[in-house]
Structures are given as C-alpha cells and as structure tokens.
Short mmCIF file of C-alpha atoms in Angstrom, two decimals:
data_model
loop_
_atom_site.label_atom_id
_atom_site.label_comp_id
_atom_site.label_asym_id
_atom_site.label_seq_id
_atom_site.Cartn_x
_atom_site.Cartn_y
_atom_site.Cartn_z
CA MET Y 26 0.00 0.00 0.00
CA ALA Y 27 1.36 3.42 -0.99
CA LYS Y 28 0.71 6.62 0.89
CA VAL Y 29 0.36 9.90 -1.05
CA VAL Y 30 0.35 13.07 1.02
CA ILE Y 31 -0.93 16.29 -0.55
CA LEU Y 32 -0.08 19.62 1.04
CA GLY Y 33 -2.81 22.14 0.22
CA ALA Y 34 -6.43 21.86 -0.89
CA GLY Y 35 -6.67 24.65 -3.44
CA ILE Y 36 -7.32 23.95 -7.11
CA ALA Y 37 -4.09 21.93 -7.62
CA GLY Y 38 -4.20 19.98 -4.34
CA HIS Y 39 -7.90 19.18 -4.63
CA VAL Y 40 -7.66 18.08 -8.28
CA ALA Y 41 -4.71 15.81 -7.45
CA ALA Y 42 -6.51 14.28 -4.44
CA ALA Y 43 -9.67 13.63 -6.44
CA HIS Y 44 -7.90 11.89 -9.34
CA LEU Y 45 -5.57 9.91 -7.09
CA LYS Y 46 -8.41 8.53 -4.98
CA ARG Y 47 -10.58 7.73 -7.97
CA LYS Y 48 -7.82 5.80 -9.74
CA LEU Y 49 -6.01 4.25 -6.77
CA GLY Y 50 -9.11 3.10 -4.89
CA LYS Y 51 -9.05 1.77 -1.33
CA GLU Y 52 -5.78 -0.09 -1.74
CA HIS Y 53 -3.73 3.07 -1.30
CA GLU Y 54 -3.91 5.99 1.09
CA VAL Y 55 -4.47 9.60 -0.03
CA LEU Y 56 -4.12 12.21 2.69
CA VAL Y 57 -4.70 15.95 2.31
CA VAL Y 58 -3.12 18.38 4.78
CA SER Y 59 -4.49 21.92 4.52
CA PRO Y 60 -4.92 24.77 7.00
CA ASN Y 61 -8.16 25.70 5.21
CA SER Y 62 -11.39 23.96 6.18
CA ASN Y 63 -13.11 25.05 2.94
CA TYR Y 64 -12.50 24.58 -0.75
CA GLN Y 65 -12.93 27.91 -2.52
CA TRP Y 66 -13.52 28.52 -6.20
CA VAL Y 67 -11.18 31.52 -6.35
CA PRO Y 68 -12.17 32.81 -9.85
CA SER Y 69 -15.63 33.76 -8.52
CA ASN Y 70 -14.26 35.82 -5.62
CA ILE Y 71 -14.58 38.94 -7.77
CA TRP Y 72 -18.36 38.48 -7.70
CA VAL Y 73 -18.25 38.20 -3.91
CA GLY Y 74 -16.32 41.49 -4.00
CA ILE Y 75 -19.23 43.27 -5.70
CA GLY Y 76 -21.98 41.66 -3.61
CA LYS Y 77 -23.39 39.51 -6.44
CA MET Y 78 -22.40 36.26 -4.75
CA LYS Y 79 -22.14 35.27 -1.12
CA LYS Y 80 -19.30 33.38 0.50
CA GLU Y 81 -21.53 30.26 0.54
CA ASP Y 82 -21.78 30.39 -3.27
CA VAL Y 83 -18.02 29.96 -3.77
CA VAL Y 84 -16.98 27.61 -0.95
CA PHE Y 85 -17.86 24.24 0.53
CA PRO Y 86 -16.41 22.35 3.52
CA LEU Y 87 -13.71 19.83 2.68
CA GLN Y 88 -14.00 17.37 5.55
CA PRO Y 89 -17.47 15.86 4.78
CA LEU Y 90 -16.56 15.40 1.11
CA TYR Y 91 -13.19 13.82 1.87
CA LYS Y 92 -14.78 11.54 4.46
CA ARG Y 93 -17.37 10.37 1.94
CA LYS Y 94 -14.73 9.75 -0.71
CA GLY Y 95 -12.27 7.98 1.57
CA ILE Y 96 -9.64 10.73 1.39
CA GLY Y 97 -7.80 11.47 4.63
CA TYR Y 98 -7.80 15.08 5.83
CA LYS Y 99 -5.96 16.99 8.52
CA GLN Y 100 -6.60 20.68 9.09
CA ALA Y 101 -3.00 21.61 9.63
CA LYS Y 102 -0.16 23.60 8.13
CA VAL Y 103 3.18 22.15 7.11
CA VAL Y 104 6.10 23.27 9.26
CA ALA Y 105 9.16 21.48 7.82
CA PHE Y 106 10.22 18.87 5.27
CA TYR Y 107 12.34 15.77 6.03
CA PRO Y 108 12.69 14.13 2.57
CA GLU Y 109 15.37 11.66 3.80
CA GLY Y 110 13.69 10.90 7.12
CA SER Y 111 15.08 11.97 10.49
CA SER Y 112 16.19 10.56 13.79
CA GLN Y 113 12.51 10.21 14.75
CA ILE Y 114 11.23 8.42 11.62
CA SER Y 115 13.47 6.80 9.03
CA LYS Y 116 10.92 7.24 6.23
CA ALA Y 117 10.52 10.55 4.37
CA HIS Y 118 8.09 12.80 6.22
CA VAL Y 119 6.83 16.31 6.91
CA SER Y 120 6.06 17.90 10.24
CA VAL Y 121 2.71 19.65 10.45
CA GLU Y 122 0.92 21.77 13.04
CA TYR Y 123 -2.84 21.57 13.55
CA VAL Y 124 -4.59 24.93 13.18
CA ALA Y 125 -8.07 24.05 14.46
CA GLY Y 126 -10.00 21.61 16.65
CA ASP Y 127 -8.89 19.70 19.75
CA LYS Y 128 -5.36 19.27 18.45
CA GLN Y 129 -4.83 22.97 17.62
CA GLY Y 130 -1.19 23.93 18.15
CA GLN Y 131 -0.02 20.29 18.34
CA GLN Y 132 2.65 19.09 15.94
CA GLU Y 133 2.72 15.72 14.18
CA LEU Y 134 5.07 13.91 11.81
CA ILE Y 135 3.42 12.52 8.68
CA ASP Y 136 5.34 10.03 6.55
CA TYR Y 137 4.77 9.52 2.85
CA ASP Y 138 5.75 7.51 -0.19
CA TYR Y 139 4.87 10.39 -2.51
CA LEU Y 140 4.46 14.03 -1.61
CA ILE Y 141 2.59 16.66 -3.62
CA ASN Y 142 3.35 20.20 -2.56
CA ALA Y 143 0.35 22.26 -3.65
CA THR Y 144 0.66 24.98 -1.06
CA GLY Y 145 0.22 27.78 -3.60
CA PRO Y 146 1.58 31.24 -2.89
CA LYS Y 147 1.89 33.28 0.27
CA LEU Y 148 0.00 36.55 -0.20
CA ALA Y 149 2.94 38.81 0.63
CA PHE Y 150 1.07 41.96 1.71
CA ASP Y 151 4.01 42.65 4.04
CA LEU Y 152 6.29 43.44 1.07
CA THR Y 153 4.37 46.70 0.55
CA PRO Y 154 4.33 48.76 3.77
CA GLY Y 155 0.77 49.76 4.69
CA LEU Y 156 -0.87 47.29 2.29
CA SER Y 157 -3.11 45.02 4.33
CA PRO Y 158 -6.71 44.03 3.56
CA GLY Y 159 -9.07 46.23 5.54
CA GLU Y 160 -6.42 48.78 6.50
CA ASN Y 161 -5.79 52.22 5.00
CA ASP Y 162 -8.94 51.77 2.85
CA THR Y 163 -7.20 49.06 0.81
CA TYR Y 164 -8.85 45.72 0.13
CA SER Y 165 -8.20 42.46 -1.67
CA VAL Y 166 -10.24 39.82 -3.51
CA CYS Y 167 -7.63 37.08 -3.15
CA THR Y 168 -9.76 35.09 -0.69
CA TYR Y 169 -13.52 34.94 -0.09
CA GLY Y 170 -12.98 36.60 3.29
CA HIS Y 171 -11.07 39.48 1.71
CA ALA Y 172 -13.66 39.79 -1.06
CA THR Y 173 -16.55 39.94 1.44
CA GLU Y 174 -14.75 42.70 3.31
CA ALA Y 175 -14.09 44.57 0.03
CA TRP Y 176 -17.78 44.52 -0.87
CA HIS Y 177 -18.84 45.89 2.55
CA ALA Y 178 -16.37 48.76 2.16
CA LEU Y 179 -17.39 49.51 -1.43
CA ASP Y 180 -21.09 49.36 -0.53
CA THR Y 181 -20.52 51.74 2.40
CA LEU Y 182 -18.65 54.17 0.13
CA MET Y 183 -21.39 54.05 -2.50
CA ASN Y 184 -24.04 54.78 0.15
CA LYS Y 185 -21.96 57.69 1.44
CA VAL Y 186 -21.56 59.13 -2.05
CA LYS Y 187 -25.30 58.67 -2.65
CA SER Y 188 -26.29 60.46 0.54
CA THR Y 189 -23.72 63.28 0.46
CA GLY Y 190 -23.34 63.80 -3.28
CA GLN Y 191 -19.54 63.96 -2.79
CA LYS Y 192 -17.23 62.55 -5.43
CA ALA Y 193 -14.95 59.58 -4.72
CA LYS Y 194 -11.89 57.92 -6.23
CA ILE Y 195 -11.34 54.21 -6.76
CA LEU Y 196 -7.94 52.67 -7.43
CA ILE Y 197 -7.62 49.05 -8.58
CA GLY Y 198 -4.61 47.07 -9.81
CA THR Y 199 -1.34 45.74 -8.45
CA GLY Y 200 0.12 46.64 -5.06
CA HIS Y 201 3.78 45.81 -5.69
CA GLY Y 202 6.35 46.15 -8.48
CA LYS Y 203 6.50 42.34 -8.84
CA SER Y 204 2.81 41.47 -8.40
CA THR Y 205 1.04 39.09 -10.73
CA CYS Y 206 -2.66 38.19 -11.26
CA GLN Y 207 -3.41 41.38 -13.22
CA GLY Y 208 -6.33 39.41 -14.68
CA ALA Y 209 -8.18 39.30 -11.36
CA ALA Y 210 -7.72 43.03 -10.85
CA PHE Y 211 -8.86 43.63 -14.46
CA GLU Y 212 -12.06 41.68 -13.77
CA TYR Y 213 -12.65 43.49 -10.52
CA ILE Y 214 -12.25 47.01 -11.93
CA LEU Y 215 -14.78 46.29 -14.70
CA ASN Y 216 -17.24 44.73 -12.26
CA VAL Y 217 -16.89 47.64 -9.83
CA GLU Y 218 -17.46 50.09 -12.69
CA LYS Y 219 -20.67 48.25 -13.64
CA VAL Y 220 -21.99 48.10 -10.07
CA ILE Y 221 -21.41 51.85 -9.71
CA SER Y 222 -23.05 52.55 -13.08
CA ASP Y 223 -26.04 50.37 -12.20
CA ALA Y 224 -26.46 52.38 -8.98
CA GLY Y 225 -26.62 55.58 -11.05
CA LEU Y 226 -23.42 56.90 -9.46
CA ARG Y 227 -20.95 56.67 -12.34
CA ASP Y 228 -20.50 60.44 -12.65
CA LYS Y 229 -19.55 60.61 -8.97
CA PHE Y 230 -16.64 58.17 -9.22
CA GLU Y 231 -13.23 58.47 -10.79
CA ILE Y 232 -11.95 54.96 -11.45
CA THR Y 233 -8.24 54.36 -12.08
CA TRP Y 234 -6.21 51.27 -12.99
CA ILE Y 235 -2.66 51.08 -11.67
CA SER Y 236 -0.27 48.29 -12.57
CA ASN Y 237 3.30 47.16 -12.97
CA GLU Y 238 2.67 46.16 -16.60
CA PHE Y 239 4.78 47.93 -19.24
CA GLU Y 240 1.58 48.46 -21.18
CA LEU Y 241 -2.07 47.55 -20.78
CA GLY Y 242 -2.97 43.95 -21.60
CA ASP Y 243 0.40 42.50 -20.60
CA PHE Y 244 -1.25 40.35 -17.87
CA GLY Y 245 2.14 38.97 -16.90
CA MET Y 246 2.08 37.04 -20.21
CA ASP Y 247 4.18 39.52 -22.19
CA GLY Y 248 0.99 40.64 -23.92
CA LEU Y 249 -0.84 38.75 -26.62
CA LEU Y 250 -1.58 39.07 -30.28
CA VAL Y 251 -5.15 37.80 -30.59
CA LYS Y 252 -7.63 37.09 -33.30
CA TYR Y 253 -10.62 39.34 -32.62
CA GLY Y 254 -13.55 39.86 -34.97
CA GLY Y 255 -11.57 38.59 -37.95
CA LYS Y 256 -8.64 40.93 -37.27
CA ASN Y 257 -5.35 40.48 -35.45
CA ILE Y 258 -5.09 42.93 -32.58
CA THR Y 259 -2.88 43.20 -29.50
CA SER Y 260 -4.23 42.62 -26.01
CA LYS Y 261 -3.13 46.23 -25.34
CA GLU Y 262 -5.55 47.53 -27.98
CA MET Y 263 -8.28 45.26 -26.64
CA VAL Y 264 -7.94 46.39 -23.01
CA GLU Y 265 -7.49 50.05 -24.00
CA SER Y 266 -10.74 49.97 -25.96
CA VAL Y 267 -12.61 48.49 -22.99
CA PHE Y 268 -11.15 51.02 -20.53
CA GLU Y 269 -11.88 53.94 -22.86
CA HIS Y 270 -15.43 52.70 -23.37
CA ARG Y 271 -15.95 52.48 -19.61
CA GLY Y 272 -14.23 55.78 -18.80
CA ILE Y 273 -11.47 54.12 -16.75
CA LYS Y 274 -8.13 55.94 -16.47
CA TRP Y 275 -4.90 53.98 -16.30
CA ILE Y 276 -1.39 54.19 -14.90
CA THR Y 277 1.11 51.58 -16.09
CA LYS Y 278 4.83 50.97 -15.35
CA ALA Y 279 4.04 51.62 -11.68
CA GLY Y 280 5.53 49.75 -8.73
CA VAL Y 281 3.43 50.58 -5.67
CA ASN Y 282 5.87 50.71 -2.75
CA LYS Y 283 3.96 52.23 0.17
CA ILE Y 284 0.38 52.75 1.26
CA GLU Y 285 -0.89 55.42 3.61
CA LYS Y 286 -4.56 56.01 4.35
CA GLY Y 287 -5.99 57.10 1.00
CA ILE Y 288 -2.59 57.44 -0.70
CA ALA Y 289 -0.75 54.90 -2.85
CA HIS Y 290 2.91 55.81 -3.32
CA TYR Y 291 4.57 54.36 -6.37
CA GLU Y 292 7.73 54.51 -8.44
CA ASN Y 293 7.56 54.45 -12.22
CA LEU Y 294 10.10 53.11 -14.69
CA ASP Y 295 11.60 56.60 -15.04
CA GLY Y 296 12.52 56.32 -11.37
CA LYS Y 297 10.10 59.07 -10.32
CA GLN Y 298 8.23 58.77 -7.03
CA LYS Y 299 4.55 59.60 -7.44
CA GLU Y 300 1.33 59.19 -5.49
CA GLU Y 301 -2.28 58.47 -6.29
CA HIS Y 302 -5.12 59.35 -3.92
CA TYR Y 303 -8.13 57.11 -3.42
CA ASP Y 304 -11.17 56.47 -1.23
CA PHE Y 305 -11.28 52.72 -1.98
CA ALA Y 306 -8.46 50.60 -3.36
CA MET Y 307 -8.15 46.93 -4.30
CA LEU Y 308 -4.51 46.11 -4.91
CA ILE Y 309 -3.14 42.61 -5.59
CA PRO Y 310 -0.09 41.93 -3.39
CA ALA Y 311 3.15 40.26 -4.43
CA PHE Y 312 3.15 36.46 -4.17
CA SER Y 313 6.01 34.67 -2.45
CA GLY Y 314 6.99 31.21 -1.24
CA HIS Y 315 6.04 30.20 2.30
CA GLY Y 316 9.59 30.12 3.64
CA PHE Y 317 9.54 26.39 4.38
CA LYS Y 318 12.70 24.68 5.65
CA SER Y 319 13.99 21.25 4.74
CA TYR Y 320 16.41 18.97 6.64
CA ASP Y 321 18.47 15.93 5.69
CA GLU Y 322 18.60 12.65 7.64
CA ASN Y 323 21.24 14.09 10.00
CA GLY Y 324 19.12 17.13 10.82
CA GLU Y 325 21.26 19.48 8.72
CA GLU Y 326 19.28 22.08 6.81
CA ASN Y 327 19.14 21.38 3.06
CA THR Y 328 16.41 23.83 2.03
CA GLU Y 329 18.37 24.70 -1.13
CA LYS Y 330 17.59 21.21 -2.49
CA LEU Y 331 13.84 21.79 -2.26
CA PHE Y 332 13.17 25.50 -2.42
CA LYS Y 333 14.13 28.55 -4.35
CA GLY Y 334 11.37 30.70 -2.86
CA PHE Y 335 8.86 28.26 -4.36
CA MET Y 336 9.66 24.54 -4.83
CA ILE Y 337 12.42 23.51 -7.22
CA VAL Y 338 11.22 21.24 -10.05
CA ASP Y 339 12.47 20.07 -13.45
CA ALA Y 340 12.93 23.59 -14.85
CA ASP Y 341 16.15 25.13 -16.17
CA TYR Y 342 16.99 27.74 -13.55
CA THR Y 343 20.19 28.95 -15.25
CA PRO Y 344 20.03 32.77 -15.16
CA LYS Y 345 19.86 34.19 -18.69
CA PRO Y 346 18.66 37.34 -20.41
CA TYR Y 347 15.13 37.70 -21.81
CA GLU Y 348 16.38 37.25 -25.38
CA GLN Y 349 17.68 33.75 -24.53
CA TRP Y 350 14.60 32.45 -22.74
CA THR Y 351 13.01 29.39 -24.36
CA VAL Y 352 9.97 27.25 -23.67
CA GLN Y 353 12.37 24.39 -22.85
CA ASP Y 354 13.25 26.27 -19.63
CA TRP Y 355 9.79 25.50 -18.25
CA PRO Y 356 9.12 22.30 -16.27
CA GLU Y 357 7.21 19.35 -17.69
CA THR Y 358 6.73 16.88 -14.83
CA TYR Y 359 6.94 19.16 -11.76
CA GLN Y 360 9.19 16.62 -10.06
CA ASN Y 361 11.89 17.78 -7.67
CA PRO Y 362 15.31 16.80 -9.13
CA SER Y 363 16.80 15.85 -5.75
CA TYR Y 364 13.89 13.78 -4.42
CA ASN Y 365 11.95 11.99 -7.14
CA ASN Y 366 8.94 11.29 -4.90
CA ILE Y 367 8.21 15.01 -4.40
CA PHE Y 368 6.18 17.06 -6.89
CA ALA Y 369 4.96 20.66 -7.00
CA PRO Y 370 2.13 21.46 -9.45
CA GLY Y 371 0.04 24.63 -9.68
CA ILE Y 372 1.48 27.79 -8.17
CA ALA Y 373 3.82 25.95 -5.75
CA PHE Y 374 6.66 25.38 -8.23
CA ALA Y 375 9.45 27.90 -8.76
CA PRO Y 376 9.22 29.28 -12.31
CA PRO Y 377 12.53 29.47 -14.22
CA HIS Y 378 11.92 33.16 -14.94
CA PRO Y 379 9.01 35.53 -15.65
CA ILE Y 380 7.08 35.47 -18.95
CA SER Y 381 6.92 39.25 -19.40
CA LYS Y 382 10.14 41.07 -20.23
CA PRO Y 383 11.76 42.06 -16.91
CA ARG Y 384 12.28 45.77 -16.42
CA LYS Y 385 13.96 47.90 -13.78
CA SER Y 386 13.35 51.53 -12.97
CA ALA Y 387 16.09 54.14 -13.28
CA ASN Y 388 16.71 53.48 -9.55
CA GLY Y 389 17.10 49.73 -10.11
CA THR Y 390 13.67 48.74 -8.74
CA ASP Y 391 12.06 45.73 -10.43
CA ILE Y 392 8.81 46.87 -12.02
CA SER Y 393 7.38 44.09 -14.16
CA PRO Y 394 4.86 41.31 -13.57
CA SER Y 395 5.75 37.90 -12.17
CA PRO Y 396 4.42 34.96 -14.18
CA PRO Y 397 0.74 34.16 -13.61
CA ARG Y 398 -0.18 30.51 -12.99
CA THR Y 399 -3.88 30.46 -12.43
CA GLY Y 400 -6.70 27.93 -12.23
CA MET Y 401 -6.58 26.09 -15.53
CA PRO Y 402 -2.82 25.29 -15.65
CA SER Y 403 -2.94 24.51 -11.91
CA GLY Y 404 -5.59 21.87 -12.53
CA ILE Y 405 -3.85 20.44 -15.60
CA THR Y 406 -0.42 20.19 -13.92
CA ALA Y 407 -1.99 18.65 -10.79
CA LYS Y 408 -3.74 15.99 -12.86
CA LEU Y 409 -0.57 15.04 -14.74
CA VAL Y 410 1.36 14.82 -11.46
CA ALA Y 411 -1.39 12.56 -10.07
CA ASP Y 412 -1.29 10.40 -13.22
CA ASN Y 413 2.51 10.03 -12.99
CA ILE Y 414 2.28 8.99 -9.33
CA ILE Y 415 -0.47 6.49 -10.18
CA ASP Y 416 1.77 5.05 -12.94
CA GLN Y 417 4.70 4.78 -10.53
CA ILE Y 418 2.60 3.03 -7.91
CA LYS Y 419 1.01 0.61 -10.36
CA ASN Y 420 3.81 0.01 -12.88
CA LYS Y 421 6.88 0.78 -10.78
CA ASP Y 422 8.91 1.56 -13.93
CA GLY Y 423 10.04 4.90 -12.54
CA LYS Y 424 9.21 6.68 -15.80
CA LEU Y 425 7.09 9.81 -15.96
CA HIS Y 426 4.89 9.39 -19.02
CA HIS Y 427 2.65 12.41 -18.46
CA LYS Y 428 4.17 15.75 -19.37
CA GLY Y 429 2.76 19.22 -19.62
CA SER Y 430 4.93 22.26 -20.14
CA LEU Y 431 3.29 25.69 -20.02
CA GLY Y 432 5.10 26.11 -23.36
CA ASN Y 433 2.92 23.37 -24.83
CA MET Y 434 -0.41 23.95 -23.12
CA GLY Y 435 -3.41 26.12 -23.91
CA ALA Y 436 -5.39 28.11 -21.40
CA ALA Y 437 -8.57 30.14 -21.34
CA CYS Y 438 -9.16 33.26 -19.31
CA ILE Y 439 -12.81 34.21 -19.11
CA ALA Y 440 -12.66 37.60 -17.45
CA SER Y 441 -15.92 38.93 -16.12
CA ALA Y 442 -16.54 42.51 -17.21
CA GLY Y 443 -19.81 42.90 -15.31
CA TYR Y 444 -22.47 40.71 -13.69
CA GLY Y 445 -26.03 40.44 -15.02
CA ALA Y 446 -28.08 37.82 -16.87
CA PHE Y 447 -28.72 40.17 -19.82
CA THR Y 448 -26.60 43.19 -18.91
CA GLY Y 449 -23.39 41.41 -17.95
CA SER Y 450 -20.39 40.90 -20.17
CA GLY Y 451 -17.09 39.11 -20.26
CA VAL Y 452 -13.77 39.23 -22.04
CA SER Y 453 -12.96 35.72 -23.26
CA ILE Y 454 -9.32 35.14 -24.13
CA THR Y 455 -7.61 31.88 -24.99
CA THR Y 456 -3.91 31.51 -25.43
CA TYR Y 457 -1.78 28.76 -26.93
CA PRO Y 458 0.78 28.23 -25.64
CA ILE Y 459 0.72 29.94 -22.24
CA VAL Y 460 4.46 30.65 -22.38
CA PRO Y 461 5.26 32.12 -25.81
CA ASP Y 462 7.29 29.96 -28.16
CA PHE Y 463 9.10 32.49 -30.34
CA LYS Y 464 10.85 29.81 -32.38
CA LYS Y 465 7.67 28.01 -33.35
CA TYR Y 466 5.50 31.11 -33.80
CA PRO Y 467 7.97 33.91 -34.65
CA ASP Y 468 5.45 36.11 -36.47
CA SER Y 469 2.64 36.12 -33.94
CA HIS Y 470 4.46 37.04 -30.71
CA GLY Y 471 5.17 33.41 -29.83
CA ARG Y 472 1.62 32.15 -29.98
CA LYS Y 473 -0.58 30.38 -32.48
CA LEU Y 474 -3.18 32.72 -33.93
CA GLY Y 475 -6.63 31.23 -34.05
CA LYS Y 476 -5.96 29.22 -30.91
CA THR Y 477 -5.06 32.59 -29.34
CA PHE Y 478 -8.19 34.66 -29.70
CA GLY Y 479 -10.35 37.16 -27.88
CA ASP Y 480 -14.00 38.10 -27.68
CA ILE Y 481 -16.04 40.61 -25.70
CA GLY Y 482 -19.73 40.39 -24.92
CA LEU Y 483 -22.66 38.98 -22.97
CA ALA Y 484 -21.71 35.41 -23.94
CA GLY Y 485 -18.50 35.86 -21.92
CA HIS Y 486 -20.56 36.46 -18.78
CA TRP Y 487 -22.64 33.36 -19.39
CA LEU Y 488 -19.46 31.36 -19.99
CA LYS Y 489 -17.88 32.53 -16.75
CA LEU Y 490 -21.10 31.65 -14.88
CA ALA Y 491 -21.28 28.24 -16.60
CA LEU Y 492 -17.66 27.54 -15.59
CA HIS Y 493 -18.46 28.55 -11.99
CA TYR Y 494 -21.19 25.91 -11.73
CA ALA Y 495 -19.31 23.27 -13.76
CA PHE Y 496 -16.10 23.51 -11.74
CA LEU Y 497 -17.90 23.53 -8.39
CA TYR Y 498 -19.81 20.43 -9.54
CA LYS Y 499 -16.50 18.85 -10.45
CA ALA Y 500 -14.83 19.91 -7.20
CA LYS Y 501 -17.69 18.38 -5.20
CA MET Y 502 -16.94 15.13 -7.05
CA LYS Y 503 -20.55 14.63 -8.11
CA PRO Y 504 -21.44 11.83 -10.58
CA PHE Y 505 -19.14 11.74 -13.65
CA TRP Y 506 -17.16 14.75 -12.38
CA TRP Y 507 -14.03 13.49 -14.14
CA ILE Y 508 -15.59 14.06 -17.58
CA ILE Y 509 -15.24 17.82 -17.07
CA PRO Y 510 -11.70 18.74 -18.18
CA GLU Y 511 -9.36 20.71 -15.97
CA MET V 1 -9.62 50.66 -31.52
CA LYS V 2 -12.90 52.13 -30.38
CA ILE V 3 -16.02 50.15 -29.49
CA THR V 4 -18.75 51.54 -31.76
CA ARG V 5 -22.45 51.69 -30.98
CA PHE V 6 -23.07 48.88 -33.50
CA GLN V 7 -20.35 46.70 -31.96
CA LYS V 8 -21.89 47.32 -28.53
CA PHE V 9 -25.28 46.21 -29.91
CA LEU V 10 -23.72 43.00 -31.21
CA MET V 11 -21.93 42.40 -27.90
CA MET V 12 -25.07 42.73 -25.81
CA ASN V 13 -27.78 41.24 -28.07
CA PRO V 14 -28.96 38.08 -26.26
CA PHE V 15 -30.04 36.32 -29.45
CA ILE V 16 -26.68 36.80 -31.18
CA GLN V 17 -24.80 36.10 -27.97
CA ALA V 18 -26.64 32.79 -27.46
CA PHE V 19 -25.03 31.54 -30.68
CA LYS V 20 -21.73 33.09 -29.62
CA PHE V 21 -21.97 31.20 -26.31
CA VAL V 22 -22.17 27.86 -28.14
CA TYR V 23 -19.39 28.87 -30.55
CA LEU V 24 -17.08 30.08 -27.76
CA SER V 25 -17.75 26.99 -25.62
CA VAL V 26 -16.72 24.68 -28.45
CA LYS V 27 -13.73 26.81 -29.43
CA ILE V 28 -12.44 27.14 -25.85
CA MET V 29 -12.89 23.40 -25.30
CA PHE V 30 -10.87 22.82 -28.47
CA VAL V 31 -8.01 25.02 -27.21
CA VAL V 32 -7.80 23.78 -23.64
CA ALA V 33 -8.71 20.13 -24.11
CA SER V 34 -6.67 19.50 -27.23
CA GLY V 35 -3.81 18.19 -25.17
CA HIS V 36 -0.54 19.30 -23.67
CA GLY V 37 2.89 17.84 -23.60
CA SER V 38 6.62 18.17 -23.66
CA THR V 39 8.67 20.86 -25.37
CA ARG V 40 11.93 18.98 -25.00
CA GLU V 41 11.13 15.73 -26.81
CA LYS V 42 11.51 15.67 -30.58
#
C-alpha cells in the first residue's frame, strides 16, 4: 500500500486528491493536509467582492466530502520537510501543526511515499508597507474573506456618495512592483465600474487602474496578439478599448511601494516617485513562497535542495537574459530533481523566470509582472502529477509518461466585465501556448493565432457563470465529475 | 480601436450572444482540451 500526502487543498491539491483517490481506490492511502477547512472557487471571488455572490456560493467544507470519498484530511499547516527521514522516523516525512480543533497547536510527523506540494503562494502583503486588507482603505479579492470585506467597504462608500453627493476615487490594480494576477484586478475594476453605473453613481466616481505592466494587456504574459472579430489585434488595444469605453483611467509601469490612508505611493520606470489618492483601493499583493525549511537525515538544513522561494522542479533555472529564454526552460513533470517522490504542481513550483520582459526603474527597482499561474494550468499540472504517481505506484517503472509544459499547453481566461443575466459581459481570451514559443511562432508574438483569440460580450458572462457551476460540480466530485476537463 | 455603438449592440444582443456562447464553448474546449505535452522531446 502506498501513501500519497498532498499539502494544500486549493485547485491543484484538490484536483490531485480527487484523481488519485478515484484511480487508486481503497488499496492506497491519499491524505490531504491543509490549513483551510473550505474549498474555494477563487475565480468567482470577484463576484463576492461586488456583492453579487455570497461566501456560501463559492466555498464548501472539505471534511465531509473527503470523508465520503475515503480521502484522509488533517486541518493543519506544514512546518518542515524531512525528505530523507530523520532521527525520529526513518521514512521521508513532513512535520505539520494543527490549526483548528482539539489538536490545535499540536505538531505531528506525517510520513509519505509520494508528496505533492500544492501549497500555492503566500500573499505577501508585508512586502508593501501599509498594504493590508481592511487597512488604509485598501482591500483584496484574493480570498472569499477578503472579497466579502471589500464589498462591505465599497457598498458603504457608495451609500456615502449617494447620501452626500460627494465625489470619490477608486484605485484598482497591483500593489507591488513584482505582483502578478493582473487578470483578477482587471475583472474586478470592470465589475466595480458596472456596479457603480447600475447604482446611477458613475459620474460621482473616478476609477483608475494602476499596474506594474509595461503596457495595458500584458497580464504577466508579455501581452498577446489575438484574433478578434476577424482581425489580429494586440491585447493592449483590446484592453485600451474596454477602458476607454468604460471611462477608466490607467497608470502603467508603476511599482506601488507604500500605502498610507488614502494614498498609494509608487515609483515608475523613469525612477520618479509619485502618489495616487483614493477612497477605496483593491490592490493585488506580491506572491512569495512560504519560507519552508527542509532537513536531511542528519538534521542538517538542506532547504536549497527543495526551495528557491517556491519549490524547485524540473525547470532550467540557469540565469539568462530575456532574449535567450526558451519554452524548454519551463518544467514538464513538476518533479523535484533531488527527491523523485516530491512534486509541486500549480502555483507551488518555482518558475525558471518571468514570462513578461523584466524591467527595472532608473533606480534599479524591479517593475514588471511575475508569471501568472492560475486555475486552468494549476488543474492540468496537478492531474498530470497525479497520473505520474499512479503510474509509478502501479507500474513501478520509474518513468514519468505524463508531461505538460506551459510552453505546450493552452489556457482560457474568461474575465468577467460585469455581472447580469442580460446586462453582464465578459472578455474571453484563450492563449496557446501559455508561455510564448518564439521559435515556433515567430510572427505572432510566440503564440498560435486562431488558438489565441479574444471576444467581448454577454456570452463571456454566461461562460464565466457556466464555468463557476461546472467547476464547483467537479470539485464536489458529483457523478461523472471526471468528464469535465481541468 | 474604439467600441462603436453597433459593436456594442452586437456584444449585448442576447439572441446573437446565445449563438456566440455555443461557438465560444466549443472553441475554448478545443483550445484547452486538445492536449498538452513536452517541449523537449523531438
């Protein structure tokens, strides 16, 4: 009997647990360790942040589902890694600390045959002084709790503007020079604009986008050339047209470096320090690794074998300039090269480098997006990791047959641009591949036109809503859930 | 690129968008479910 331990129950961890249990059956043990008691469908948090969905619409408790499906579950956080064993247990293990229930605060050693690290990112609000959800009038939509708080604050501001007739300023975008997830902020700003318009208050609000992108539509993907309405246009032109249509101002090339109540301080690529005033801000923080430590069998720290901020996998981490980056740098199996029974799919793996061209300000500050690795690739990489582990357990040939590089994988981003059955809209963008392959597609900015396309309209809203219900159905492991692709 | 009044009509017309929904669903499925793989193997 093999034991597979999964750290984290977000999209990657949950997908891996579901596939492993379904295919391994009762013969083998699957155990999920997560500090969160709920599964959350993160892409719908933006609708919680505008009051169109409640927390209950985007989450469900993990324990009852896992119990029903025969998946072990411990509500705990990982503390340290012992991939060679230790003086206490000779087998590879992790130490975890319970975060809830009777055992809260107690530590435990959990051994494994295979380990999947799907711990995702740490939301590094601390890297921007003053940026903290609920403080200094700044908010976040990164979790359902943050999004709920953001909606209460926005609703309160709208009521104040309504009753006093005063004007107000909204600032939405990225809260650090190295932030990623511009897509989530893009969705949120368009949804906020619609909510304000629907309330008849649009003329009272100035809405501004601020981001570390070199130009609009970069999205941490180095921008896209997309097929739209029979023409080839850049994602910059697409986003510009939407912002102009909605009366949204924008500031790009901006690394927010400090927040005071109602003031976002930022540096631009020219090295100038500037500030933007606001009454309500939603700024995506930088993401970082969790700072885990690893130890060898003698108790000596060997963190450098497992982590480089995020977890080290089969990527080429040789530092090289943007012009020499290739798709071959990106990992394919998400297996740690030092310990072949450890994998890191989703956001937990250390990328070899960004996707967007890195840029520094005149003062040497990094102001360019980190690579985004959102829901769809997280699910796909988690499934291929699960399939490789299943193969290893069943066939024992040690080969990893399932591969999936972000340089040979398509993804769809259905960005909500406003909620409403007949008044909503969405920006649907697909990209193939996710990481541009400039050798294969030299004339279309590294991506295959046709498979990389965009569309704007009501159908995009319906699609996003359909995906919300489909993926929650799948996550709840209801009948034939595995037919729905990642 | 500017969104014209006619383009806006096309974007928000439920009848047209119902067809678009089916078209986009199929096209997106084609892009994301058409497989993934290695970039290192010849």
